């Protein structure tokens, strides 16, 4: 365990590829740096448990996973402090970080912050998605990486996007069973993605991706053009039903249904700090507004990696290094010429890593019924609010996500909109006949993760704090 | 229903689920340990009493909330399993203690 100081030049929040790379470079170049991370070990979700996975056969997770070890080694030797198992619940405009660790809260002042909060799986609202036994494909991948656990019984994967196919490939490598893959990629996406095919064919994605797809398709029954997907069961999922296009309804037994339709930036902390955000029409998600170095509209706060727009793990590490170089400039350690000179190789690498991304974004853009679900589907899992209730509220004059809170408590549960926000934006936009950009998003406020009153009460108090409460002068 | 891959064993960690003895392994989160022990439901929601189980495994969805060593509403997927932990499933709203 690293010793901790009372303050730092730089705090990096999140220990995935962007955070590890940013903290490593910053510390190597002399900034006093702390990496704060919710997990017990570095790696983020993409390299989850990279230093401690129980999987002894490296062939199961594949070489892209093991690349993560090339980030954790240099980080360990960089001189940066590492605070694992730490929840960041607030960052103030004065760059004071509110954090909780081992049941106690504290405030940590810093001079610059890089948010490397990464991505989360895009909500996949279908009837029955709250039933036990229905999980994210990313969740199953975390169980595989961190614990060597695989689903047993009838296992069905459904959705679209690279991670769904990667998980299927890893499951097959591990000797696990998959009954079927229900591919929800809309057929018309292929036509839309065609103009970007050239760049994709020149990218690093193509070789690996095609090989992986063929291997999975050879071994697993794949249903394409899937629509009207439902999870059915009493007390837990027992069956999935779906159609292919306008065809008749299929039913398959399922003990586990793993859903995935891409990932979106985890924006909660950036939003709560007050960083301006924009609606990304291609990736269909909210993204903090950043410049070429990841700097947000709030002075001293940058976002690096997928948290600033999905670019993938390799792009994330280069974006982390660029944000760290910009931090060095802003803290007066290097000048602009030195920043730009040092950034050149990382910019080139970033460009290579992002090649072909547009093709994947367009091809795997989720079908509308899975983003804007029918009335009977729960959109807010915490408060159990359906799409139909949101539409009724719109008819009563509710114009945006913040008002759905007062109308329906929608978005006010413990997940703080993480699993409903994008859906609520799109449902309201469709009902009002306006763009998601016009509808907007929840205004989030700290604490961005729940903390107990006991944790808050454990905060160190100054004499001024005590005087303010007790009214003494 | 999740099973451990045969070559992924690690040190055994004893704990309890609703008072019953159970076992998982070092490196597991509490939520992973529940899934490895065949626990199908870790809570009933405060809104409708509907059953829920871990969904995201990365601290986002709050569906794996359980009581750990007497402290309610902990995110099971974010807490590392420790020997002797008392894990309890949750049923609806919490009662106000007197």
Coordinates of C-alpha atoms in Angstrom, one line a residue:
Chain A
X1 CA 0.0 0.0 0.0
X2 CA 1.3 3.4 -1.0
X3 CA 1.7 6.1 1.7
X4 CA -0.6 9.0 1.1
X5 CA 0.2 12.7 1.2
X6 CA -2.1 15.5 2.3
X7 CA -2.2 17.0 -1.2
X8 CA -1.1 16.3 -4.7
X9 CA -0.3 18.0 -7.9
X10 CA -2.5 15.6 -9.9
X11 CA -5.3 13.2 -9.1
X12 CA -6.2 10.6 -11.7
X13 CA -9.6 9.0 -11.1
X14 CA -10.0 5.5 -12.5
X15 CA -7.3 2.8 -13.0
X16 CA -8.2 1.5 -16.5
X17 CA -5.9 2.1 -19.5
X18 CA -6.4 5.9 -19.6
X19 CA -5.8 6.4 -15.9
X20 CA -2.8 4.0 -15.6
X21 CA -1.1 5.6 -18.6
X22 CA -1.9 9.2 -17.4
X23 CA -0.7 8.6 -13.9
X24 CA 2.5 6.8 -15.0
X25 CA 3.6 9.5 -17.4
X26 CA 2.7 12.3 -15.0
X27 CA 4.6 10.7 -12.1
X28 CA 7.6 9.8 -14.3
X29 CA 7.9 13.5 -15.2
X30 CA 7.8 14.7 -11.7
X31 CA 4.2 15.5 -10.7
X32 CA 3.2 14.3 -7.3
X33 CA 0.4 12.0 -8.5
X34 CA -2.3 9.9 -6.9
X35 CA -4.4 7.3 -8.7
X36 CA -7.8 6.8 -7.0
X37 CA -9.8 3.7 -8.0
X38 CA -12.9 1.9 -6.9
X39 CA -11.5 -1.5 -7.6
X40 CA -9.1 -3.5 -5.4
X41 CA -6.6 -3.9 -8.2
X42 CA -5.6 -1.9 -11.2
X43 CA -6.8 -2.5 -14.7
X44 CA -10.3 -1.0 -15.0
X45 CA -12.9 -3.2 -16.5
X46 CA -11.1 -4.0 -19.8
X47 CA -8.0 -5.3 -17.9
X48 CA -10.0 -6.3 -14.8
X49 CA -7.9 -8.4 -12.4
X50 CA -4.9 -8.3 -14.8
X51 CA -2.5 -8.7 -11.8
X52 CA -4.4 -11.4 -10.0
X53 CA -6.8 -13.3 -12.4
X54 CA -7.2 -17.0 -11.4
X55 CA -7.3 -18.0 -15.1
X56 CA -4.0 -19.9 -15.6
X57 CA -4.5 -20.4 -19.3
X58 CA -3.6 -17.1 -21.0
X59 CA -5.3 -18.4 -24.2
X60 CA -8.8 -17.9 -22.7
X61 CA -8.9 -14.2 -22.4
X62 CA -6.7 -13.5 -25.4
X63 CA -3.6 -11.3 -26.2
X64 CA -5.6 -8.0 -26.1
X65 CA -6.4 -8.6 -22.4
X66 CA -2.8 -9.4 -21.5
X67 CA -1.6 -6.2 -23.1
X68 CA -2.9 -4.6 -19.8
X69 CA 0.2 -6.0 -18.0
X70 CA 2.3 -3.6 -20.0
X71 CA 0.5 -0.7 -18.3
X72 CA 0.5 -2.0 -14.7
X73 CA 4.2 -2.7 -14.5
X74 CA 5.4 0.8 -15.4
X75 CA 2.7 2.3 -13.2
X76 CA 3.9 0.3 -10.2
X77 CA 7.5 1.7 -10.8
X78 CA 6.4 5.3 -11.6
X79 CA 6.3 6.7 -8.1
X80 CA 2.6 7.5 -8.3
X81 CA 0.6 6.7 -5.2
X82 CA -2.2 4.2 -5.7
X83 CA -5.4 4.3 -3.6
X84 CA -7.4 1.2 -4.6
X85 CA -10.8 0.4 -3.0
X86 CA -11.5 4.2 -3.0
X87 CA -14.8 5.7 -4.0
X88 CA -14.7 9.3 -5.3
X89 CA -18.1 10.9 -4.5
X90 CA -17.3 14.5 -5.3
X91 CA -14.9 16.9 -7.0
X92 CA -15.4 20.6 -6.2
X93 CA -14.7 23.5 -8.5
X94 CA -11.7 24.2 -6.1
X95 CA -10.4 20.7 -7.0
X96 CA -11.1 19.3 -3.6
X97 CA -11.8 15.6 -4.0
X98 CA -14.3 13.9 -1.7
X99 CA -13.4 10.3 -1.2
X100 CA -14.3 7.3 0.9
X101 CA -12.0 4.5 1.8
X102 CA -12.4 1.7 4.3
X103 CA -15.5 3.3 5.8
X104 CA -14.1 6.8 6.3
X105 CA -14.4 9.9 4.2
X106 CA -11.8 12.6 3.6
X107 CA -11.2 15.6 1.4
X108 CA -8.1 15.6 -0.7
X109 CA -7.0 18.9 -2.3
X110 CA -5.2 18.7 -5.7
X111 CA -4.1 21.1 -8.4
X112 CA -5.3 19.2 -11.4
X113 CA -7.7 16.3 -12.0
X114 CA -7.9 13.8 -14.8
X115 CA -11.1 11.8 -14.9
X116 CA -10.5 8.4 -16.4
X117 CA -13.9 7.0 -15.4
X118 CA -14.2 4.9 -18.6
X119 CA -17.3 3.3 -20.0
X120 CA -20.3 1.4 -18.9
X121 CA -22.5 -0.9 -20.9
X122 CA -25.3 0.9 -22.7
X123 CA -28.7 0.3 -21.1
X124 CA -30.5 -2.5 -23.0
X125 CA -34.1 -2.1 -21.9
X126 CA -36.3 -5.0 -22.9
X127 CA -39.3 -6.6 -21.2
X128 CA -37.9 -8.7 -18.4
X129 CA -34.4 -7.3 -18.2
X130 CA -34.7 -6.8 -14.5
X131 CA -35.2 -10.6 -13.9
X132 CA -32.5 -12.4 -12.0
X133 CA -30.4 -14.4 -14.5
X134 CA -30.4 -11.5 -17.0
X135 CA -27.0 -9.7 -16.9
X136 CA -24.7 -7.5 -19.0
X137 CA -22.3 -9.4 -21.2
X138 CA -19.7 -7.2 -19.6
X139 CA -20.7 -8.5 -16.2
X140 CA -20.2 -12.1 -17.3
X141 CA -16.8 -11.0 -18.6
X142 CA -15.9 -9.5 -15.3
X143 CA -16.9 -12.8 -13.5
X144 CA -14.7 -14.7 -16.0
X145 CA -11.6 -12.4 -15.6
X146 CA -11.8 -11.8 -11.8
X147 CA -13.1 -15.1 -10.6
X148 CA -12.9 -17.7 -13.4
X149 CA -16.7 -18.1 -13.2
X150 CA -18.9 -19.0 -16.3
X151 CA -22.6 -19.3 -16.7
X152 CA -23.9 -22.8 -16.7
X153 CA -27.2 -24.3 -18.0
X154 CA -28.8 -22.7 -21.0
X155 CA -26.9 -19.6 -21.9
X156 CA -28.1 -17.1 -24.5
X157 CA -26.2 -14.0 -25.6
X158 CA -28.1 -11.2 -27.3
X159 CA -27.4 -7.8 -28.8
X160 CA -24.7 -6.4 -30.9
X161 CA -21.2 -5.0 -30.8
X162 CA -17.6 -6.3 -30.5
X163 CA -17.7 -7.1 -26.8
X164 CA -20.6 -9.6 -27.3
X165 CA -18.6 -11.6 -29.8
X166 CA -15.4 -11.3 -27.8
X167 CA -17.2 -12.8 -24.7
X168 CA -18.6 -15.6 -26.9
X169 CA -15.1 -16.4 -28.1
X170 CA -13.7 -16.3 -24.6
X171 CA -16.5 -18.6 -23.3
X172 CA -15.8 -21.1 -26.1
X173 CA -12.0 -20.9 -25.3
X174 CA -12.9 -21.6 -21.6
X175 CA -14.9 -24.6 -22.6
X176 CA -18.2 -23.0 -21.5
X177 CA -21.5 -23.6 -23.2
X178 CA -23.5 -21.0 -25.3
X179 CA -26.8 -22.1 -26.7
X180 CA -27.4 -19.3 -29.1
X181 CA -26.4 -15.7 -30.0
X182 CA -29.3 -13.4 -30.9
X183 CA -27.8 -10.7 -33.2
X184 CA -29.8 -7.5 -33.0
X185 CA -27.7 -5.6 -35.4
X186 CA -30.2 -3.9 -37.8
X187 CA -29.6 -5.1 -41.4
X188 CA -29.7 -1.5 -42.7
X189 CA -26.7 -0.7 -40.6
X190 CA -24.5 -2.6 -43.0
X191 CA -25.5 -0.1 -45.8
X192 CA -24.9 2.9 -43.6
X193 CA -21.5 1.6 -42.5
X194 CA -20.3 0.8 -46.0
X195 CA -18.6 4.2 -46.7
X196 CA -16.4 3.7 -43.7
X197 CA -15.5 0.1 -44.7
X198 CA -12.2 1.2 -46.4
X199 CA -10.7 2.7 -43.2
X200 CA -11.9 -0.3 -41.2
X201 CA -10.2 -2.7 -43.6
X202 CA -6.9 -0.9 -43.1
X203 CA -7.2 -1.0 -39.3
X204 CA -5.9 -3.5 -36.7
X205 CA -9.5 -4.5 -35.9
X206 CA -10.1 -6.3 -39.1
X207 CA -7.8 -9.3 -38.8
X208 CA -8.6 -10.2 -35.2
X209 CA -12.3 -9.3 -35.6
X210 CA -13.0 -11.5 -38.6
X211 CA -11.1 -14.5 -37.2
X212 CA -13.0 -14.2 -34.0
X213 CA -16.4 -13.9 -35.7
X214 CA -15.7 -17.0 -37.9
X215 CA -14.6 -19.1 -34.9
X216 CA -17.8 -18.2 -32.9
X217 CA -20.1 -18.6 -35.9
X218 CA -18.7 -22.1 -36.6
X219 CA -19.5 -23.3 -33.1
X220 CA -22.7 -21.4 -32.0
X221 CA -26.1 -21.1 -33.6
X222 CA -26.5 -17.4 -34.5
X223 CA -29.9 -15.8 -35.2
X224 CA -29.6 -12.6 -37.1
X225 CA -31.9 -9.6 -37.5
X226 CA -33.4 -10.2 -34.1
X227 CA -36.3 -8.0 -32.9
X228 CA -38.9 -8.0 -30.1
X229 CA -36.5 -9.6 -27.7
X230 CA -38.0 -10.5 -24.3
X231 CA -36.8 -12.2 -21.2
X232 CA -39.5 -14.4 -19.7
X233 CA -39.8 -16.2 -16.4
X234 CA -41.3 -16.4 -12.9
X235 CA -38.9 -15.0 -10.3
X236 CA -36.0 -15.4 -12.7
X237 CA -35.4 -15.7 -16.4
X238 CA -36.4 -19.1 -17.9
X239 CA -37.0 -18.3 -21.5
X240 CA -36.2 -15.8 -24.2
X241 CA -38.6 -14.9 -27.0
X242 CA -37.8 -13.0 -30.2
X243 CA -38.6 -12.6 -33.8
X244 CA -36.3 -12.5 -36.8
X245 CA -37.5 -9.5 -38.8
X246 CA -41.2 -9.9 -39.2
X247 CA -41.1 -13.7 -38.9
X248 CA -42.9 -15.7 -36.3
X249 CA -42.0 -15.7 -32.6
X250 CA -39.1 -18.0 -31.4
X251 CA -38.7 -19.2 -27.9
X252 CA -35.5 -20.6 -26.4
X253 CA -34.9 -21.9 -22.9
X254 CA -32.5 -19.6 -21.0
X255 CA -31.1 -19.9 -17.5
X256 CA -28.8 -16.9 -18.2
X257 CA -29.4 -14.2 -20.7
X258 CA -26.4 -11.9 -21.4
X259 CA -27.2 -8.6 -23.0
X260 CA -25.0 -6.1 -24.7
X261 CA -25.4 -3.3 -27.2
X262 CA -22.2 -1.4 -26.9
X263 CA -20.7 0.9 -24.3
X264 CA -21.1 4.6 -23.5
X265 CA -19.0 7.0 -21.5
X266 CA -19.5 7.0 -17.7
X267 CA -20.2 10.7 -17.3
X268 CA -21.6 10.9 -13.8
X269 CA -18.7 12.6 -12.1
X270 CA -17.9 15.0 -15.0
X271 CA -21.6 16.0 -15.1
X272 CA -21.7 16.5 -11.4
X273 CA -18.6 18.7 -11.5
X274 CA -20.5 20.8 -14.1
X275 CA -18.5 20.0 -17.2
X276 CA -20.5 20.8 -20.3
X277 CA -21.6 17.8 -22.3
X278 CA -22.9 17.2 -25.8
X279 CA -25.1 14.5 -27.5
X280 CA -23.1 12.3 -29.8
X281 CA -25.4 11.5 -32.7
X282 CA -23.3 8.6 -34.0
X283 CA -22.5 6.9 -30.7
X284 CA -26.0 7.9 -29.4
X285 CA -24.8 9.0 -25.9
X286 CA -23.8 12.0 -23.9
X287 CA -20.1 13.0 -23.9
X288 CA -18.2 15.6 -21.9
X289 CA -17.1 18.5 -24.2
X290 CA -13.3 18.2 -24.4
X291 CA -10.5 19.7 -26.5
X292 CA -7.7 17.7 -28.2
X293 CA -6.0 17.2 -24.7
X294 CA -9.1 16.1 -22.9
X295 CA -9.6 19.5 -21.1
X296 CA -13.2 20.1 -20.1
X297 CA -15.1 23.4 -19.8
X298 CA -14.1 23.4 -16.0
X299 CA -10.6 24.7 -15.3
X300 CA -8.3 22.1 -14.0
X301 CA -10.5 19.1 -14.9
X302 CA -9.7 16.9 -17.9
X303 CA -11.3 13.6 -19.1
X304 CA -9.2 10.9 -20.7
X305 CA -10.2 7.6 -22.4
X306 CA -13.6 6.3 -23.0
X307 CA -15.1 8.6 -20.4
X308 CA -14.6 11.4 -23.0
X309 CA -16.2 9.4 -25.9
X310 CA -15.8 5.7 -26.8
X311 CA -12.5 5.0 -28.6
X312 CA -11.4 1.7 -27.1
X313 CA -8.7 0.6 -24.8
X314 CA -5.7 1.3 -27.0
X315 CA -6.9 4.8 -27.8
X316 CA -7.6 5.3 -24.1
X317 CA -4.0 4.9 -23.0
X318 CA -2.8 7.4 -25.6
X319 CA -5.5 9.8 -24.6
X320 CA -4.3 9.4 -21.0
X321 CA -0.8 10.3 -21.9
X322 CA -1.9 13.4 -23.8
X323 CA -4.0 14.6 -20.9
X324 CA -1.0 14.0 -18.6
X325 CA 1.2 16.1 -20.8
X326 CA -1.4 18.9 -20.8
X327 CA -1.4 18.7 -17.0
X328 CA 2.4 19.2 -17.0
X329 CA 1.9 22.3 -19.1
X330 CA -0.9 23.8 -17.0
X331 CA 1.0 23.2 -13.8
X332 CA 4.0 25.0 -15.2
X333 CA 6.4 22.0 -15.5
X334 CA 6.8 22.2 -19.2
X335 CA 6.2 24.7 -21.9
X336 CA 3.9 24.5 -24.9
X337 CA 6.7 23.5 -27.3
X338 CA 7.8 20.6 -25.0
X339 CA 4.2 19.5 -24.6
X340 CA 3.5 19.3 -28.3
X341 CA 6.9 17.7 -29.0
X342 CA 6.3 15.0 -26.4
X343 CA 2.8 14.5 -27.6
X344 CA 3.7 13.8 -31.2
X345 CA 4.2 10.0 -30.9
X346 CA 1.1 9.6 -28.8
X347 CA -1.0 11.5 -31.3
X348 CA 0.2 9.2 -34.1
X349 CA -0.5 6.1 -32.0
X350 CA -3.9 7.5 -31.2
X351 CA -4.8 8.1 -34.8
X352 CA -3.8 4.5 -35.6
X353 CA -5.8 3.1 -32.7
X354 CA -8.9 5.0 -33.8
X355 CA -8.8 3.9 -37.4
X356 CA -11.8 1.9 -38.3
X357 CA -13.8 3.1 -35.3
X358 CA -16.4 5.0 -37.4
X359 CA -17.3 1.7 -39.2
X360 CA -17.9 -0.1 -35.9
X361 CA -19.8 2.8 -34.4
X362 CA -22.2 2.9 -37.4
X363 CA -22.5 -0.8 -37.9
X364 CA -23.3 -1.5 -34.2
X365 CA -25.5 1.5 -33.6
X366 CA -28.3 -0.1 -31.6
X367 CA -31.7 -0.6 -33.2
X368 CA -34.3 2.0 -32.2
X369 CA -36.7 -0.3 -30.4
X370 CA -33.8 -1.3 -28.0
X371 CA -33.0 2.4 -27.3
X372 CA -36.6 3.7 -27.3
X373 CA -38.5 0.7 -25.9
X374 CA -42.3 0.0 -26.0
X375 CA -44.6 1.2 -23.2
X376 CA -44.5 -1.9 -21.0
X377 CA -40.7 -2.0 -20.6
X378 CA -39.0 -0.8 -17.4
X379 CA -36.5 2.0 -18.2
X380 CA -35.6 3.1 -14.7
X381 CA -34.6 -0.1 -12.9
X382 CA -34.2 1.5 -9.5
X383 CA -37.7 3.2 -9.3
X384 CA -39.3 0.7 -11.6
X385 CA -40.6 3.3 -14.1
X386 CA -41.7 2.1 -17.5
X387 CA -41.3 3.8 -20.9
X388 CA -45.1 4.2 -21.0
X389 CA -45.1 6.2 -17.7
X390 CA -42.4 8.5 -19.2
X391 CA -44.5 9.0 -22.3
X392 CA -47.6 9.8 -20.1
X393 CA -45.5 12.4 -18.2
X394 CA -44.4 14.0 -21.5
X395 CA -48.1 14.2 -22.5
X396 CA -48.7 16.1 -19.2
X397 CA -46.0 18.6 -20.1
X398 CA -42.8 17.0 -18.8
X399 CA -40.2 18.2 -21.2
X400 CA -36.9 16.7 -20.0
X401 CA -35.2 14.1 -17.8
X402 CA -34.9 16.5 -14.8
X403 CA -38.7 16.8 -14.7
X404 CA -39.2 13.0 -14.9
X405 CA -37.6 13.0 -11.5
X406 CA -40.4 15.1 -10.0
X407 CA -43.1 13.4 -12.0
X408 CA -42.1 9.8 -11.5
X409 CA -38.9 9.6 -9.3
X410 CA -37.4 8.3 -12.6
X411 CA -33.6 8.5 -12.3
X412 CA -33.6 9.2 -8.5
X413 CA -32.7 5.7 -7.3
X414 CA -29.2 4.7 -6.1
X415 CA -27.8 4.2 -9.7
X416 CA -28.4 7.9 -10.3
X417 CA -29.5 7.5 -13.8
X418 CA -26.6 5.4 -15.0
X419 CA -29.0 2.6 -16.2
X420 CA -31.8 4.8 -17.5
X421 CA -30.4 8.2 -18.4
X422 CA -29.8 7.7 -22.2
X423 CA -33.1 5.8 -22.6
X424 CA -35.1 8.5 -20.8
X425 CA -33.5 11.2 -23.0
X426 CA -34.3 9.3 -26.2
X427 CA -37.9 8.3 -25.1
X428 CA -38.7 12.0 -24.3
X429 CA -37.1 13.2 -27.5
X430 CA -39.2 10.8 -29.6
X431 CA -42.4 11.6 -27.8
X432 CA -41.8 15.4 -28.2
X433 CA -40.5 15.0 -31.8
X434 CA -37.3 16.9 -31.0
X435 CA -33.6 15.9 -30.9
X436 CA -32.0 14.3 -27.8
X437 CA -29.6 17.3 -27.7
X438 CA -32.6 19.6 -27.1
X439 CA -34.1 17.3 -24.5
X440 CA -30.9 17.2 -22.4
X441 CA -29.8 15.0 -19.6
X442 CA -30.1 14.7 -15.8
X443 CA -28.4 17.4 -13.8
X444 CA -26.3 15.2 -11.5
X445 CA -25.0 16.3 -8.1
X446 CA -22.6 15.0 -5.6
X447 CA -22.3 12.6 -3.9
X448 CA -22.2 10.7 -7.2
X449 CA -22.0 7.5 -5.2
X450 CA -24.0 6.9 -2.1
X451 CA -22.1 7.4 1.2
X452 CA -23.3 6.8 4.7
X453 CA -23.9 9.6 7.2
X454 CA -21.2 7.9 9.4
X455 CA -18.7 8.4 6.5
X456 CA -19.7 12.0 6.1
X457 CA -19.5 12.5 9.9
X458 CA -15.9 11.1 9.9
X459 CA -14.7 14.1 7.8
X460 CA -12.1 16.1 9.6
X461 CA -13.5 19.4 10.7
X462 CA -11.7 22.7 11.0
X463 CA -12.4 25.3 13.8
X464 CA -14.2 27.4 11.2
X465 CA -16.5 24.4 10.3
X466 CA -17.4 23.9 14.0
X467 CA -18.0 27.6 14.5
X468 CA -20.2 27.7 11.5
X469 CA -22.5 25.0 12.9
X470 CA -22.4 26.0 16.5
X471 CA -22.8 29.7 15.8
X472 CA -19.8 30.8 17.9
X473 CA -17.4 33.5 16.7
Chain B
X1 CA -26.1 -20.1 -12.0
X2 CA -22.3 -19.8 -12.4
X3 CA -19.6 -22.4 -12.1
X4 CA -15.9 -22.2 -11.5
X5 CA -13.6 -23.2 -14.3
X6 CA -11.6 -26.2 -13.3
X7 CA -8.2 -24.5 -13.6
X8 CA -9.2 -21.3 -11.8
X9 CA -9.1 -22.4 -8.2
X10 CA -7.6 -20.2 -5.5
X11 CA -7.5 -20.2 -1.7
X12 CA -10.9 -21.1 -0.2
X13 CA -12.7 -18.4 1.8
X14 CA -15.5 -19.4 4.3
X15 CA -18.4 -17.0 4.9
X16 CA -22.1 -17.1 5.6
X17 CA -25.2 -16.4 3.4
X18 CA -28.2 -15.6 5.6
X19 CA -26.6 -17.6 8.4
X20 CA -25.8 -20.7 6.3
X21 CA -22.1 -21.6 5.9
X22 CA -20.8 -21.1 2.4
X23 CA -17.4 -21.0 0.7
X24 CA -16.0 -19.1 -2.2
X25 CA -12.4 -18.2 -3.1
X26 CA -9.8 -15.4 -2.7
X27 CA -10.3 -12.7 -5.3
X28 CA -14.1 -13.0 -5.4
X29 CA -16.3 -10.0 -4.8
X30 CA -19.3 -10.7 -2.5
X31 CA -21.6 -10.7 -5.6
X32 CA -19.4 -13.2 -7.4
X33 CA -19.3 -15.4 -4.2
X34 CA -23.1 -15.3 -4.1
X35 CA -23.4 -16.3 -7.8
X36 CA -20.8 -19.1 -7.3
X37 CA -23.0 -20.5 -4.5
X38 CA -26.1 -20.6 -6.6
X39 CA -27.8 -17.7 -4.9
X40 CA -30.4 -16.6 -7.5
X41 CA -31.7 -13.5 -5.8
X42 CA -29.9 -11.1 -3.6
X43 CA -32.7 -8.7 -2.8
X44 CA -36.3 -7.7 -3.3
X45 CA -36.8 -4.2 -4.4
X46 CA -38.2 -1.5 -2.0
X47 CA -40.6 -0.3 -4.7
X48 CA -42.5 -3.5 -5.7
X49 CA -40.7 -6.4 -3.9
X50 CA -39.5 -7.7 -7.3
X51 CA -36.5 -10.1 -7.0
X52 CA -33.2 -8.8 -8.3
X53 CA -29.7 -10.3 -8.8
X54 CA -26.3 -8.8 -9.8
X55 CA -26.6 -7.2 -13.3
X56 CA -23.5 -5.1 -14.1
X57 CA -20.8 -6.4 -11.7
X58 CA -19.0 -3.1 -11.9
X59 CA -20.7 -0.8 -9.4
X60 CA -23.1 0.8 -11.8
X61 CA -26.6 -0.8 -11.4
X62 CA -27.0 -1.2 -7.6
X63 CA -29.0 -4.4 -8.1
X64 CA -26.5 -6.5 -6.0
X65 CA -27.2 -4.6 -2.8
X66 CA -26.8 -6.8 0.2
X67 CA -26.2 -6.5 3.9
X68 CA -22.6 -7.2 4.9
X69 CA -21.6 -7.7 8.5
X70 CA -24.7 -5.8 9.6
X71 CA -24.3 -2.9 7.2
X72 CA -27.2 -2.7 4.7
X73 CA -27.2 -1.6 1.1
X74 CA -23.6 -2.4 0.3
X75 CA -22.7 -3.0 -3.4
X76 CA -21.8 -6.7 -3.3
X77 CA -19.8 -6.4 -6.6
X78 CA -17.6 -3.7 -5.1
X79 CA -16.7 -5.5 -1.8
X80 CA -14.0 -8.1 -1.7
X81 CA -15.0 -11.3 0.1
X82 CA -13.2 -11.7 3.4
X83 CA -13.1 -14.8 5.6
X84 CA -16.0 -15.0 8.1
X85 CA -18.1 -12.3 6.4
X86 CA -21.8 -12.4 7.2
X87 CA -23.7 -11.7 4.0
X88 CA -27.5 -11.3 4.1
X89 CA -29.9 -10.9 1.3
X90 CA -32.3 -7.9 1.6
X91 CA -36.1 -7.9 1.5
X92 CA -37.8 -4.7 0.4
X93 CA -37.5 -1.5 2.4
X94 CA -35.4 -1.3 5.5
X95 CA -37.1 -1.1 8.9
X96 CA -36.3 1.9 11.1
X97 CA -34.6 0.6 14.2
X98 CA -35.7 1.8 17.6

